[in-house]
CSV table of C-alpha atoms in Angstrom, one decimal:
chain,number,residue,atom,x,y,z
A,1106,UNK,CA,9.5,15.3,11.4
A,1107,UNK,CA,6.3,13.5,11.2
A,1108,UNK,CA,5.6,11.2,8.0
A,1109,UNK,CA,3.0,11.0,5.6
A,1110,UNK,CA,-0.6,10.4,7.2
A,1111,UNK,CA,-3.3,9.0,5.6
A,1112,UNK,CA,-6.8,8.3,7.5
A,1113,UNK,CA,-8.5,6.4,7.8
A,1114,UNK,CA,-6.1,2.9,7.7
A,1115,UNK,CA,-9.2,0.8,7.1
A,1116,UNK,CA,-12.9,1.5,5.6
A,1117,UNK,CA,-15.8,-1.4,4.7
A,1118,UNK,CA,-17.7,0.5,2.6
A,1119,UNK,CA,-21.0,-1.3,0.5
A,1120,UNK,CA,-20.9,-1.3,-3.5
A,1121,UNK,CA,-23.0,2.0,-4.5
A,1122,UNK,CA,-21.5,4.5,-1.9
A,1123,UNK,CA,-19.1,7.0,-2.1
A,1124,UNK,CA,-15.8,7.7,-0.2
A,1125,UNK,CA,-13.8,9.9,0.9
A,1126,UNK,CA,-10.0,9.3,1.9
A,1127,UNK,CA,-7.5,12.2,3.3
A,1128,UNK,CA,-3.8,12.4,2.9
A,1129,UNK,CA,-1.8,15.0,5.0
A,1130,UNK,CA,1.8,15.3,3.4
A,1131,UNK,CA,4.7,15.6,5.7
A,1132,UNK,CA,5.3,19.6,6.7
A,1133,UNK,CA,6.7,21.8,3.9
A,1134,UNK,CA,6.0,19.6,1.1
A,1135,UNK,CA,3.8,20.4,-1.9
A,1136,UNK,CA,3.0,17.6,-3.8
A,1137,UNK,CA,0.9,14.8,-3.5
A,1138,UNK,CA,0.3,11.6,-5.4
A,1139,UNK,CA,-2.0,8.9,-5.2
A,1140,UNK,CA,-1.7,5.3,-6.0
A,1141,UNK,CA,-3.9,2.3,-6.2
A,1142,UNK,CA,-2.3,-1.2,-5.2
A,1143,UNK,CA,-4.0,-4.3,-6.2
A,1144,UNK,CA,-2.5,-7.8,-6.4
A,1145,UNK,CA,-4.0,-8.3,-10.2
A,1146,UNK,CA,-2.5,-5.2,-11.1
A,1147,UNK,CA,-0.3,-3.9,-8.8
A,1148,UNK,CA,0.6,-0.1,-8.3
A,1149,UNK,CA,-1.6,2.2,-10.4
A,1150,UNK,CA,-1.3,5.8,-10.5
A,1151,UNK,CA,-4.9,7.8,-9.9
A,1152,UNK,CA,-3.4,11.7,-9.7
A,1153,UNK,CA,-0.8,14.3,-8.6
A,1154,UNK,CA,-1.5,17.6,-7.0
A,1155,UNK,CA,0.9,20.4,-7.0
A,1156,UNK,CA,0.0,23.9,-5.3
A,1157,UNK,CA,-4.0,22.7,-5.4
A,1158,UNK,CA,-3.3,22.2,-9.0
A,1159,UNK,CA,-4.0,18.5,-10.5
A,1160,UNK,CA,-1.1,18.8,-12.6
A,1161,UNK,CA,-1.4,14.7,-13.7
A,1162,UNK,CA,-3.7,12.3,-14.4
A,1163,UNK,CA,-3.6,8.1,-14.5
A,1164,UNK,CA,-6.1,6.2,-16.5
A,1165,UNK,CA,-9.0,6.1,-14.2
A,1166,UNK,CA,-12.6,6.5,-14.5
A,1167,UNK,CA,-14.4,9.5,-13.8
A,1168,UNK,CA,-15.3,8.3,-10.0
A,1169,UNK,CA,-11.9,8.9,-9.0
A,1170,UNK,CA,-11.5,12.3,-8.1
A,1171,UNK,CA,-9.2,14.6,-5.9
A,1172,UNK,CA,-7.9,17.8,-4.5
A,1173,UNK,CA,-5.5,19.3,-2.9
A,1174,UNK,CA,-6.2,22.2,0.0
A,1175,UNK,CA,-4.1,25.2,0.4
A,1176,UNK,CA,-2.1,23.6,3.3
A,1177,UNK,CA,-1.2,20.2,0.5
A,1178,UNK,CA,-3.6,18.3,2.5
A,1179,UNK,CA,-5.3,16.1,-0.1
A,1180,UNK,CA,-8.0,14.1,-0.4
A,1181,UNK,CA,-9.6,11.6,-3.1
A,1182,UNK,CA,-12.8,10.5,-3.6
A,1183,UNK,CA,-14.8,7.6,-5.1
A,1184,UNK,CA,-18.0,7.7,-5.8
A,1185,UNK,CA,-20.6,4.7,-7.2
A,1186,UNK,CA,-18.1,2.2,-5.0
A,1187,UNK,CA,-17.4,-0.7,-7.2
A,1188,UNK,CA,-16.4,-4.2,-5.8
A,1189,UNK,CA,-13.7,-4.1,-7.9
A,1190,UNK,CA,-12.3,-0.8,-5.6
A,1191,UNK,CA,-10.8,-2.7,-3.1
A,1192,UNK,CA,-7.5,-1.7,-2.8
A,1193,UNK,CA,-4.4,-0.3,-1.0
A,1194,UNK,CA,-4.7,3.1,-1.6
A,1195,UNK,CA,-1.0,5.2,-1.4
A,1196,UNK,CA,-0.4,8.7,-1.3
A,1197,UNK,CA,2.8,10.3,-1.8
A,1198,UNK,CA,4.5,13.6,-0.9
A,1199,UNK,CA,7.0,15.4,-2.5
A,1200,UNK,CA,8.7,18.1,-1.5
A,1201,UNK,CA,8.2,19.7,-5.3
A,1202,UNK,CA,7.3,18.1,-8.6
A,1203,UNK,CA,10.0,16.8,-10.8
A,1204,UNK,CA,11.2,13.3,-12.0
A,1205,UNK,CA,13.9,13.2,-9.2
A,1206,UNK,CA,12.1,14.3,-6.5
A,1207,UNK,CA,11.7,11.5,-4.0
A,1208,UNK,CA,8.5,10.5,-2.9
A,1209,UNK,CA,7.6,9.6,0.6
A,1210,UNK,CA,4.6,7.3,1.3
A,1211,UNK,CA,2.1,6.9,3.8
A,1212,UNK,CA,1.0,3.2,5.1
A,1213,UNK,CA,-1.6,3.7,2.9
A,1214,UNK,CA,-5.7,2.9,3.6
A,1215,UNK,CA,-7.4,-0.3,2.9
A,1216,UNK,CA,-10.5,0.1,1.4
A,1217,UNK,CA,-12.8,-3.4,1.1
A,1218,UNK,CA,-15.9,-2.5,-0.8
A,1219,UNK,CA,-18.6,-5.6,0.2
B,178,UNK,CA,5.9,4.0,-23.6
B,179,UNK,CA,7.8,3.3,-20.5
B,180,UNK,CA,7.5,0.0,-18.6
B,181,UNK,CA,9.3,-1.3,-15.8
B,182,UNK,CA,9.6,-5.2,-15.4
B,183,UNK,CA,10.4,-7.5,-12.8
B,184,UNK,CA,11.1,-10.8,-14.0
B,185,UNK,CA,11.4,-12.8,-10.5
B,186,UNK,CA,7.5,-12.8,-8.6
B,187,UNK,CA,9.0,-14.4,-5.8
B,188,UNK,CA,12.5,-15.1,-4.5
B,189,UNK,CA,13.9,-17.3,-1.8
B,190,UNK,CA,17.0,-16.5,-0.4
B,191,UNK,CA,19.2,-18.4,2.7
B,192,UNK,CA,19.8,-15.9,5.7
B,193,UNK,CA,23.3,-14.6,4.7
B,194,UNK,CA,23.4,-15.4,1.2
B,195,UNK,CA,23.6,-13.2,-1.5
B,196,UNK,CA,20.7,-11.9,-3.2
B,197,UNK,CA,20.0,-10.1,-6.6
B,198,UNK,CA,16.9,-8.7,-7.8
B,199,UNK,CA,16.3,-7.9,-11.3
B,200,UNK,CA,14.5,-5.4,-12.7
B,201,UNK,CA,14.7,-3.9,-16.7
B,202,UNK,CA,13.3,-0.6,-18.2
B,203,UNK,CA,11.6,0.2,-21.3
B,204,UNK,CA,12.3,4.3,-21.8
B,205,UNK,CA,14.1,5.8,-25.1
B,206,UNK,CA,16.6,8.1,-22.7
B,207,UNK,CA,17.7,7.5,-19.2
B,208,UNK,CA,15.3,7.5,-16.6
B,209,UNK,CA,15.4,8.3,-13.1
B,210,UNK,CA,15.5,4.8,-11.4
B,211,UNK,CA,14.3,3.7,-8.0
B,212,UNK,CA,14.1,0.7,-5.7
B,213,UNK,CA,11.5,0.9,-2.9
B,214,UNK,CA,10.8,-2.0,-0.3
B,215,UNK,CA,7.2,-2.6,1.1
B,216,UNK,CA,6.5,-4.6,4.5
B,217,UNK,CA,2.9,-6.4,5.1
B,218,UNK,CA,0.4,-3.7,5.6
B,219,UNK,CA,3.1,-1.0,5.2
B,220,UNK,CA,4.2,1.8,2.6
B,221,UNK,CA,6.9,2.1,0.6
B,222,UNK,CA,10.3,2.9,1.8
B,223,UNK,CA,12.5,4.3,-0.8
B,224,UNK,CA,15.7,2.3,-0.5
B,225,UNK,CA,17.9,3.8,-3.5
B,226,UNK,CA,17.3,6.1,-6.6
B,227,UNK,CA,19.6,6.7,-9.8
B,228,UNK,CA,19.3,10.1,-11.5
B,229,UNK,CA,23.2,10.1,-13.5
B,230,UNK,CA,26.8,9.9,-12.7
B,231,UNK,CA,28.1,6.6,-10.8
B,232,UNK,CA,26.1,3.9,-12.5
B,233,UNK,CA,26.9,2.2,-8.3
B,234,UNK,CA,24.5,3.4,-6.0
B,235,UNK,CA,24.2,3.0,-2.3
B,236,UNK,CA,21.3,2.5,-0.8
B,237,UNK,CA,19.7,2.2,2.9
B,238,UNK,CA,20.0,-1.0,5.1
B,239,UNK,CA,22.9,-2.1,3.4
B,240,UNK,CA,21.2,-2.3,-0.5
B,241,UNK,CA,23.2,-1.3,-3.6
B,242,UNK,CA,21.9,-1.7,-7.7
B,243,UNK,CA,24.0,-0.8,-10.3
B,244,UNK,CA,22.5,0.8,-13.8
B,245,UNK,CA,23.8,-0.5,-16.9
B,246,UNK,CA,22.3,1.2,-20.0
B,247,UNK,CA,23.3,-1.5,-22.6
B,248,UNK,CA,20.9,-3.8,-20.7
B,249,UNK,CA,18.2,-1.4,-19.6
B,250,UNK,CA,18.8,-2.8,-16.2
B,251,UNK,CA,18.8,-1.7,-12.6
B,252,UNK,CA,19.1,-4.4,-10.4
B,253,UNK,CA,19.4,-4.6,-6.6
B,254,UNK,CA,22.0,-6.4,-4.7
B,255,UNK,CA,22.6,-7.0,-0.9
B,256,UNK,CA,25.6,-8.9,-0.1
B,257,UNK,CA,24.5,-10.9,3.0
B,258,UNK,CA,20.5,-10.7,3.5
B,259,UNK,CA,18.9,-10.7,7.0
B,260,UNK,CA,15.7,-12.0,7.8
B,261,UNK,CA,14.4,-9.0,8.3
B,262,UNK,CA,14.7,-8.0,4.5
B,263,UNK,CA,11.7,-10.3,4.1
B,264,UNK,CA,9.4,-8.1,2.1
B,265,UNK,CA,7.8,-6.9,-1.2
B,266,UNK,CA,10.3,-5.1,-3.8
B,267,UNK,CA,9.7,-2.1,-6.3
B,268,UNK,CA,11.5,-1.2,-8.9
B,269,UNK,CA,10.5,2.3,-10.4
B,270,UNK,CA,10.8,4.8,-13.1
B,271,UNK,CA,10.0,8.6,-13.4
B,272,UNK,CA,10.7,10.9,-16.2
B,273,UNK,CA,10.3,14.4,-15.6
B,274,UNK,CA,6.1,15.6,-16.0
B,275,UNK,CA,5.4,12.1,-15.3
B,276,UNK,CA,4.2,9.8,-12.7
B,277,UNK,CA,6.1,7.1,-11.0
B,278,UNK,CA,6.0,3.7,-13.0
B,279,UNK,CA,6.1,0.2,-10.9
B,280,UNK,CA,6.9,-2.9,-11.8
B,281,UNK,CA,4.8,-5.5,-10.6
B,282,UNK,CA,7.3,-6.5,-7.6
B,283,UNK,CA,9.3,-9.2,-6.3
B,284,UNK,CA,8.5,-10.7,-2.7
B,285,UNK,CA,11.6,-11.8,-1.0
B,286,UNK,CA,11.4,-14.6,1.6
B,287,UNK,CA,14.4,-15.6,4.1
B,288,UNK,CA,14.7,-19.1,5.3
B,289,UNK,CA,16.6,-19.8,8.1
């Protein structure tokens, strides 16, 4: 059964732009989570997506966004790229929601932001 | 509010020695507990979760922790380490509506 995939692995993107990262959740599950990894402040949670629903939030600004299609593909976006949105960005799938539902990550995409 | 901490940034261990990595919660009820392990440039790998029952879990590649609620601790053991345990460490919390909450991780290193 094929893992979590998240494209691209690696983006340069220039301070002012926007971007757009995808996250395709292994088959059959429906819920996806993203996470930002820095060193100063390790793992962060942006959002979770349940049947195209964002049913949770993390404390990010308003140029994180995200949303889930009908087949739990999911995608987040940043727009007005700020140097300080270089990061690891995770995304986790779930087969449901629920605190003991285990979470399965992608390898993640590195966005550098120049 | 819950917190996860990991006291240890970095830990050196001897191939075949022992190894311990601590971790301690901060949640008014039990949580649901996890240890995932991270490789350069990888994911995470979920190596062992807790939800209730056996405060001894078992984990994947030979990994164990052991909850104790007096101590608000959950940390991870491996009798004999191999070199290929080299890596970054999580220990997480859920609670149910909630996101999972990291701790800031330990990196492992194996000397030979």
């Amino acid at each position: 059964k094929a893992g979590v995939t998240q494209t691209p692995r690696y983006l340069i993107k220039t301070r002012g732009q926007q971007v757009t990262l995808s996250c395709s959740p292994i088959s059959g599950h429906r819920s996806v989570s993203w996470y930002q990894q820095t060193p100063g402040q390790g793992l962060q949670f942006l959002f979770e997506y349940f049947s195209e629903t964002q049913r949770n939030k993390g404390n990010f600004p308003g140029r994180f966004s995200g949303r889930q299609f009908s087949n739990s593909r999911s995608e987040m976006n940043v727009s007005t790229l700020e140097l300080g949105d270089s990061a690891l960005y995770l995304c986790a799938s779930s087969l449901q929601q629920g605190a003991g539902t285990e979470a399965f990550f992608g390898q993640g995409t590195r966005l550098t932001v120049v | 509010a819950q917190s996860v901490t990991q006291p240890d940034i970095h830990i050196t261990v001897s191939e075949g020695a022992s190894l311990e990595l601590r971790c301690n919660y901060s949640y008014g009820a039990t949580p649901y507990l996890f240890w995932y392990v991270q490789s350069p440039g990888q994911g995470l790998q979920l190596l062992l979760k807790y939800f209730s029952g056996d405060t001894l879990v078992q984990g994947i590649k030979g990994f164990e922790a052991e909850f104790k609620r007096s101590q608000s601790s959950f940390n991870l053991r491996k009798p004999s380490v191999h070199w290929s345990d080299a890596a970054e460490y999580f220990c997480a919390l859920r609670e149910a509506g909630t996101a999972l909450i990291f701790g800031k991780g330990t990196t492992l290193s194996v000397s030979s």
